[in-house]
Coordinates of C-alpha atoms in Angstrom, one line a residue:
M24 CA 185.4 195.5 156.1
T25 CA 181.6 195.9 155.7
I26 CA 179.3 193.4 154.1
E27 CA 175.7 194.2 153.2
L28 CA 173.8 191.2 154.5
G29 CA 170.1 191.3 153.8
V30 CA 167.5 188.8 154.8
A31 CA 168.0 186.6 151.8
E32 CA 171.8 186.5 152.2
L33 CA 171.5 185.8 155.9
A34 CA 169.0 183.0 155.2
A35 CA 171.6 181.4 152.8
T36 CA 174.5 181.8 155.2
R37 CA 176.0 178.4 156.2
F38 CA 179.0 176.7 157.8
A39 CA 181.5 174.5 155.9
L40 CA 184.8 172.7 156.5
S41 CA 187.6 172.7 153.9
P42 CA 190.8 170.6 153.8
L43 CA 192.0 172.8 151.0
S44 CA 191.6 175.9 153.2
E45 CA 193.8 174.2 155.9
T46 CA 196.4 173.3 153.3
V47 CA 196.7 176.8 152.0
A48 CA 196.8 178.2 155.5
G49 CA 199.4 175.7 156.5
L50 CA 201.7 176.7 153.6
R51 CA 201.3 180.3 154.5
L52 CA 202.0 179.5 158.1
L53 CA 205.3 177.9 157.1
T54 CA 206.4 181.1 155.4
A55 CA 205.5 183.4 158.3
R56 CA 208.3 185.0 160.2
E57 CA 206.4 184.8 163.4
Q58 CA 203.9 182.1 164.5
A59 CA 201.7 181.8 167.5
A60 CA 203.2 179.5 170.1
H61 CA 200.4 176.9 169.8
H62 CA 201.3 176.3 166.1
S63 CA 205.0 175.7 166.9
P64 CA 204.7 171.9 167.2
W65 CA 203.2 171.5 163.7
V66 CA 205.6 174.0 162.2
R67 CA 208.6 172.1 163.5
W68 CA 207.1 168.8 162.4
A69 CA 206.3 170.2 158.9
R70 CA 209.8 171.7 158.4
D71 CA 211.4 168.5 159.4
E72 CA 209.3 166.6 157.0
L73 CA 210.2 169.1 154.2
R74 CA 213.9 168.9 155.0
R75 CA 213.6 165.1 154.7
S76 CA 211.8 165.3 151.3
P77 CA 211.2 168.8 149.9
L78 CA 207.9 169.8 148.1
E79 CA 208.2 171.1 144.6
L80 CA 205.6 173.9 144.2
P81 CA 206.7 176.0 141.2
W82 CA 203.2 177.2 140.4
T83 CA 201.8 177.6 143.9
W84 CA 204.7 179.0 145.8
P85 CA 204.9 182.3 143.9
L86 CA 201.2 182.9 144.7
L87 CA 201.8 182.6 148.4
V88 CA 205.4 183.9 149.0
H89 CA 206.1 187.4 147.7
D90 CA 206.5 191.0 148.9
R91 CA 202.9 192.0 148.1
S92 CA 200.0 192.2 150.6
G93 CA 197.5 189.4 150.3
W94 CA 197.3 186.4 148.0
P95 CA 194.9 185.3 145.3
N96 CA 191.6 184.4 146.9
F97 CA 190.7 181.8 144.2
L98 CA 193.0 179.4 145.9
V99 CA 190.3 178.7 148.5
P100 CA 186.9 178.6 146.8
A101 CA 183.8 178.4 148.9
P102 CA 183.0 174.7 149.6
K103 CA 179.7 173.5 148.1
A104 CA 179.0 171.0 150.9
P105 CA 179.2 171.4 154.7
R106 CA 182.1 168.8 154.9
S107 CA 183.8 169.3 151.6
S108 CA 186.4 166.7 150.4
L109 CA 189.8 167.7 149.1
E110 CA 188.8 166.5 145.6
D111 CA 185.7 168.7 145.7
D112 CA 187.7 171.7 146.8
L113 CA 190.4 171.1 144.1
A114 CA 187.7 170.6 141.4
A115 CA 186.2 174.0 142.4
L116 CA 189.6 175.6 142.2
A117 CA 190.4 174.2 138.8
A118 CA 187.0 175.4 137.5
T119 CA 187.7 179.1 138.3
G120 CA 187.2 181.2 135.2
A121 CA 190.2 182.6 133.4
E122 CA 189.1 186.2 133.7
H123 CA 188.5 185.9 137.4
V124 CA 192.0 184.4 137.8
R125 CA 193.6 187.2 135.9
A126 CA 191.6 189.9 137.8
S127 CA 192.6 188.3 141.1
L128 CA 196.2 188.2 140.1
R129 CA 196.1 191.9 139.1
R130 CA 194.7 192.9 142.5
V131 CA 197.6 191.2 144.2
F132 CA 200.5 191.6 141.8
G133 CA 199.6 194.7 139.7
D134 CA 201.2 194.7 136.2
Q135 CA 203.7 191.9 137.1
P136 CA 201.5 188.8 137.5
P137 CA 203.0 185.4 137.8
A138 CA 203.1 182.8 134.9
L139 CA 199.6 181.6 135.9
A140 CA 198.1 184.6 134.2
E141 CA 199.3 183.5 130.8
D142 CA 197.4 180.2 130.7
P143 CA 195.0 180.0 133.7
V144 CA 193.4 176.7 132.6
R145 CA 196.7 174.8 132.5
G146 CA 198.1 176.6 135.4
L147 CA 195.2 175.9 137.7
R148 CA 195.5 172.2 137.0
A149 CA 199.1 172.4 138.0
V150 CA 198.3 174.3 141.2
A151 CA 195.6 171.8 142.1
A152 CA 198.1 168.9 141.7
E153 CA 200.7 170.7 143.9
L154 CA 198.1 171.5 146.6
R155 CA 197.0 167.9 146.5
E156 CA 200.6 166.7 147.3
A157 CA 201.0 169.4 149.9
H158 CA 197.8 168.3 151.6
D159 CA 198.8 164.6 151.5
R160 CA 202.2 165.4 153.0
L161 CA 201.5 168.1 155.5
I162 CA 197.8 168.0 156.4
A163 CA 196.4 164.5 155.9
P164 CA 198.5 162.9 158.8
H165 CA 196.8 165.3 161.2
W166 CA 193.4 165.7 159.4
P167 CA 191.3 163.5 161.8
R168 CA 192.4 165.7 164.8
I169 CA 191.9 169.0 162.8
R170 CA 188.5 167.9 161.5
A171 CA 187.3 166.9 165.0
L172 CA 188.2 170.3 166.3
L173 CA 186.5 172.1 163.3
E174 CA 183.3 170.0 163.7
A175 CA 183.2 170.6 167.4
D176 CA 183.4 174.4 166.7
V177 CA 180.5 174.2 164.2
T178 CA 178.4 172.3 166.8
H179 CA 179.1 175.0 169.3
R180 CA 178.2 177.8 166.9
A181 CA 174.9 176.0 166.1
R182 CA 174.0 176.2 169.8
V183 CA 174.9 179.9 169.9
L184 CA 172.7 180.6 166.9
A185 CA 169.8 178.7 168.4
A186 CA 170.2 180.6 171.7
G187 CA 170.9 184.1 170.6
G188 CA 170.3 184.5 166.8
A189 CA 172.5 185.9 164.2
R190 CA 173.7 188.9 166.2
R191 CA 175.1 186.7 168.9
L192 CA 176.5 184.2 166.4
F193 CA 178.7 186.7 164.6
A194 CA 179.8 188.3 167.9
D195 CA 180.8 184.9 169.1
L196 CA 182.8 184.1 166.0
H197 CA 185.4 186.7 166.7
P198 CA 185.8 189.9 168.8
S199 CA 186.3 192.0 165.7
L200 CA 183.0 190.9 164.1
S201 CA 179.6 192.6 164.7
W202 CA 176.2 192.4 162.9
S203 CA 173.7 195.2 163.0
D204 CA 171.1 196.8 160.7
G205 CA 171.8 194.3 157.8
R206 CA 175.6 194.8 157.9
L207 CA 178.4 192.6 159.0
T208 CA 181.4 194.6 160.1
A209 CA 185.0 193.4 160.8
A210 CA 187.6 195.8 162.1
G211 CA 187.4 198.5 159.5
R212 CA 185.1 200.0 156.8
R213 CA 186.4 198.7 153.5
P214 CA 183.5 197.4 151.4
V215 CA 183.3 193.8 150.4
H216 CA 181.9 192.8 147.0
P217 CA 179.9 189.7 148.0
G218 CA 179.6 186.7 145.7
P219 CA 176.2 185.1 144.9
G220 CA 174.2 183.7 147.9
G221 CA 175.0 184.1 151.5
L222 CA 178.2 183.8 153.5
V223 CA 180.1 180.6 154.1
L224 CA 181.5 180.6 157.6
M225 CA 184.6 178.4 157.9
P226 CA 186.5 177.6 161.1
L227 CA 190.2 177.6 160.5
A228 CA 192.8 175.7 162.6
L229 CA 196.1 176.7 160.9
G230 CA 195.2 180.3 160.2
P231 CA 196.1 183.6 161.9
S232 CA 194.3 185.0 164.9
N233 CA 192.3 187.5 162.8
V234 CA 189.3 186.9 160.5
L235 CA 189.9 186.4 156.8
I236 CA 187.1 187.7 154.5
K237 CA 187.1 187.6 150.7
R238 CA 186.6 191.1 149.3
H239 CA 186.2 189.7 145.7
T240 CA 185.1 186.3 144.7
A241 CA 183.4 184.3 142.0
T242 CA 181.8 181.9 144.5
Q243 CA 180.1 182.6 147.8
T244 CA 181.9 185.0 150.1
T245 CA 183.9 183.1 152.7
V246 CA 184.5 184.2 156.3
R247 CA 187.3 182.2 157.8
Y248 CA 187.7 182.6 161.5
P249 CA 190.0 181.0 164.2
V250 CA 188.6 177.7 165.5
R251 CA 187.7 177.4 169.2
G252 CA 190.2 175.4 171.2
V253 CA 193.1 175.7 168.7
G254 CA 195.5 176.0 171.6
T255 CA 194.9 172.3 172.5
L256 CA 195.3 171.1 168.9
W257 CA 199.0 170.1 169.1
T258 CA 199.2 169.6 172.8
A259 CA 200.2 166.0 173.6
A260 CA 197.7 164.4 176.0
K261 CA 199.1 164.8 179.5
P262 CA 198.7 161.7 181.6
P263 CA 195.9 161.8 184.1
A264 CA 196.7 162.5 187.7
D265 CA 196.9 159.5 190.1
Q266 CA 193.8 160.6 191.9
V267 CA 191.8 160.4 188.6
V268 CA 193.2 157.0 187.8
R269 CA 192.2 155.7 191.3
L270 CA 188.7 157.1 190.8
L271 CA 188.0 156.0 187.2
G272 CA 190.5 153.3 186.4
R273 CA 193.5 153.6 184.1
A274 CA 191.5 153.0 180.8
R275 CA 188.8 155.6 181.5
A276 CA 191.2 158.1 182.9
N277 CA 193.4 157.9 179.8
L278 CA 190.4 158.3 177.6
L279 CA 189.3 161.4 179.5
A280 CA 192.8 162.9 179.1
A281 CA 192.8 162.2 175.4
L282 CA 189.5 164.1 175.0
R283 CA 191.2 167.4 175.8
T284 CA 190.8 167.7 172.0
P285 CA 187.4 166.5 170.7
A286 CA 187.7 163.1 168.9
T287 CA 185.7 160.2 167.4
T288 CA 185.7 156.7 168.7
T289 CA 188.0 155.6 165.8
D290 CA 190.4 158.5 166.5
L291 CA 190.6 157.6 170.2
A292 CA 191.1 153.9 169.5
A293 CA 194.1 154.7 167.2
T294 CA 195.5 157.2 169.8
L295 CA 195.3 154.8 172.7
G296 CA 196.0 151.6 170.9
V297 CA 192.8 149.8 172.0
T298 CA 189.8 148.4 170.1
P299 CA 186.9 150.7 169.1
S300 CA 184.5 148.5 171.0
A301 CA 186.4 149.0 174.2
V302 CA 186.5 152.8 173.6
S303 CA 182.7 152.8 173.0
H304 CA 182.1 151.0 176.2
H305 CA 184.1 153.4 178.3
L306 CA 182.7 156.4 176.5
R307 CA 179.2 155.3 177.3
V308 CA 180.0 155.1 181.1
L309 CA 181.8 158.5 181.0
H310 CA 178.8 160.0 179.1
E311 CA 176.3 158.6 181.5
N312 CA 178.1 160.2 184.4
G313 CA 178.3 163.6 182.8
L314 CA 182.0 163.7 182.1
V315 CA 181.8 163.8 178.2
T316 CA 179.4 165.1 175.6
R317 CA 178.6 163.5 172.3
E318 CA 177.5 165.3 169.1
R319 CA 176.4 163.6 165.9
T320 CA 177.4 165.2 162.6
G321 CA 176.0 163.1 159.7
R322 CA 177.4 159.6 160.4
T323 CA 180.1 160.8 162.7
V324 CA 179.9 161.2 166.5
H325 CA 182.4 163.4 168.2
Y326 CA 183.1 163.3 171.9
A327 CA 184.4 166.1 174.1
L328 CA 184.9 167.0 177.7
T329 CA 182.1 168.6 179.7
S330 CA 183.0 171.3 182.3
L331 CA 182.8 168.6 184.9
G332 CA 185.2 166.3 183.0
R333 CA 187.6 169.1 182.4
S334 CA 187.5 170.1 186.1
L335 CA 188.2 166.5 187.1
L336 CA 191.3 166.4 185.0
T337 CA 192.7 169.7 186.4

């Protein structure tokens, strides 16, 4: 795919996180015949959850499970804020114009569109309600961990942009992406019809290993790419080695092990069953000694291992 990306579009390009994006990706992941090994723990958990209490998705399921290639892109509208809430995402979905819905359905289903095409306004409200329930059941229990990984990715990309500019940023997003002479190219030459404004770059935890770019959209064009460190997302924290415990003490060694996946103080306190104040004290010591980093995003501070901290654990 090729996107014409002039100066104005590049200046408006931004990052965003979307719980709705992860919800749709998670549902598609459950229908895939093959999954990457690192997603297997979540897939097993989700299927057990659905066997216990099935989800009813009469409007949404036909949009995602069929014998056609692709799926309607209006299901994941471009977030308006850097850290969009589920309600914001669903409101944008429900506000999609009827003609855009029908055009999107025709591109996927040809002359046999699903029932949504008959009454897009009512149908989108039903789809939004179903996706809200799917998120609450399948994504919300894991959202703090997913969000921490996504935000750590954006922090990393900001450093790459500051150090190497747009060319290095896009090359770092995914091996298939390159930017040159005002064009963003991704593994092919099919043109993209960009929406208004620049691109919205969205890290994706539950998605495939390739980049997902909207070719047609009524909102900004989204580029969803695999998040960094996704292989650690569902890995249970391995206990620290005895040598690390003797060096740091049990509490700090456990904390270091838990930070194989970036996390907040609140997340760590819940994971380890200790008070946030105790976690903060130990994190301060680990940070002062170069074992963890901390990055502030709005009011939230995420901690992650430094190369020294990771080497110590291994």
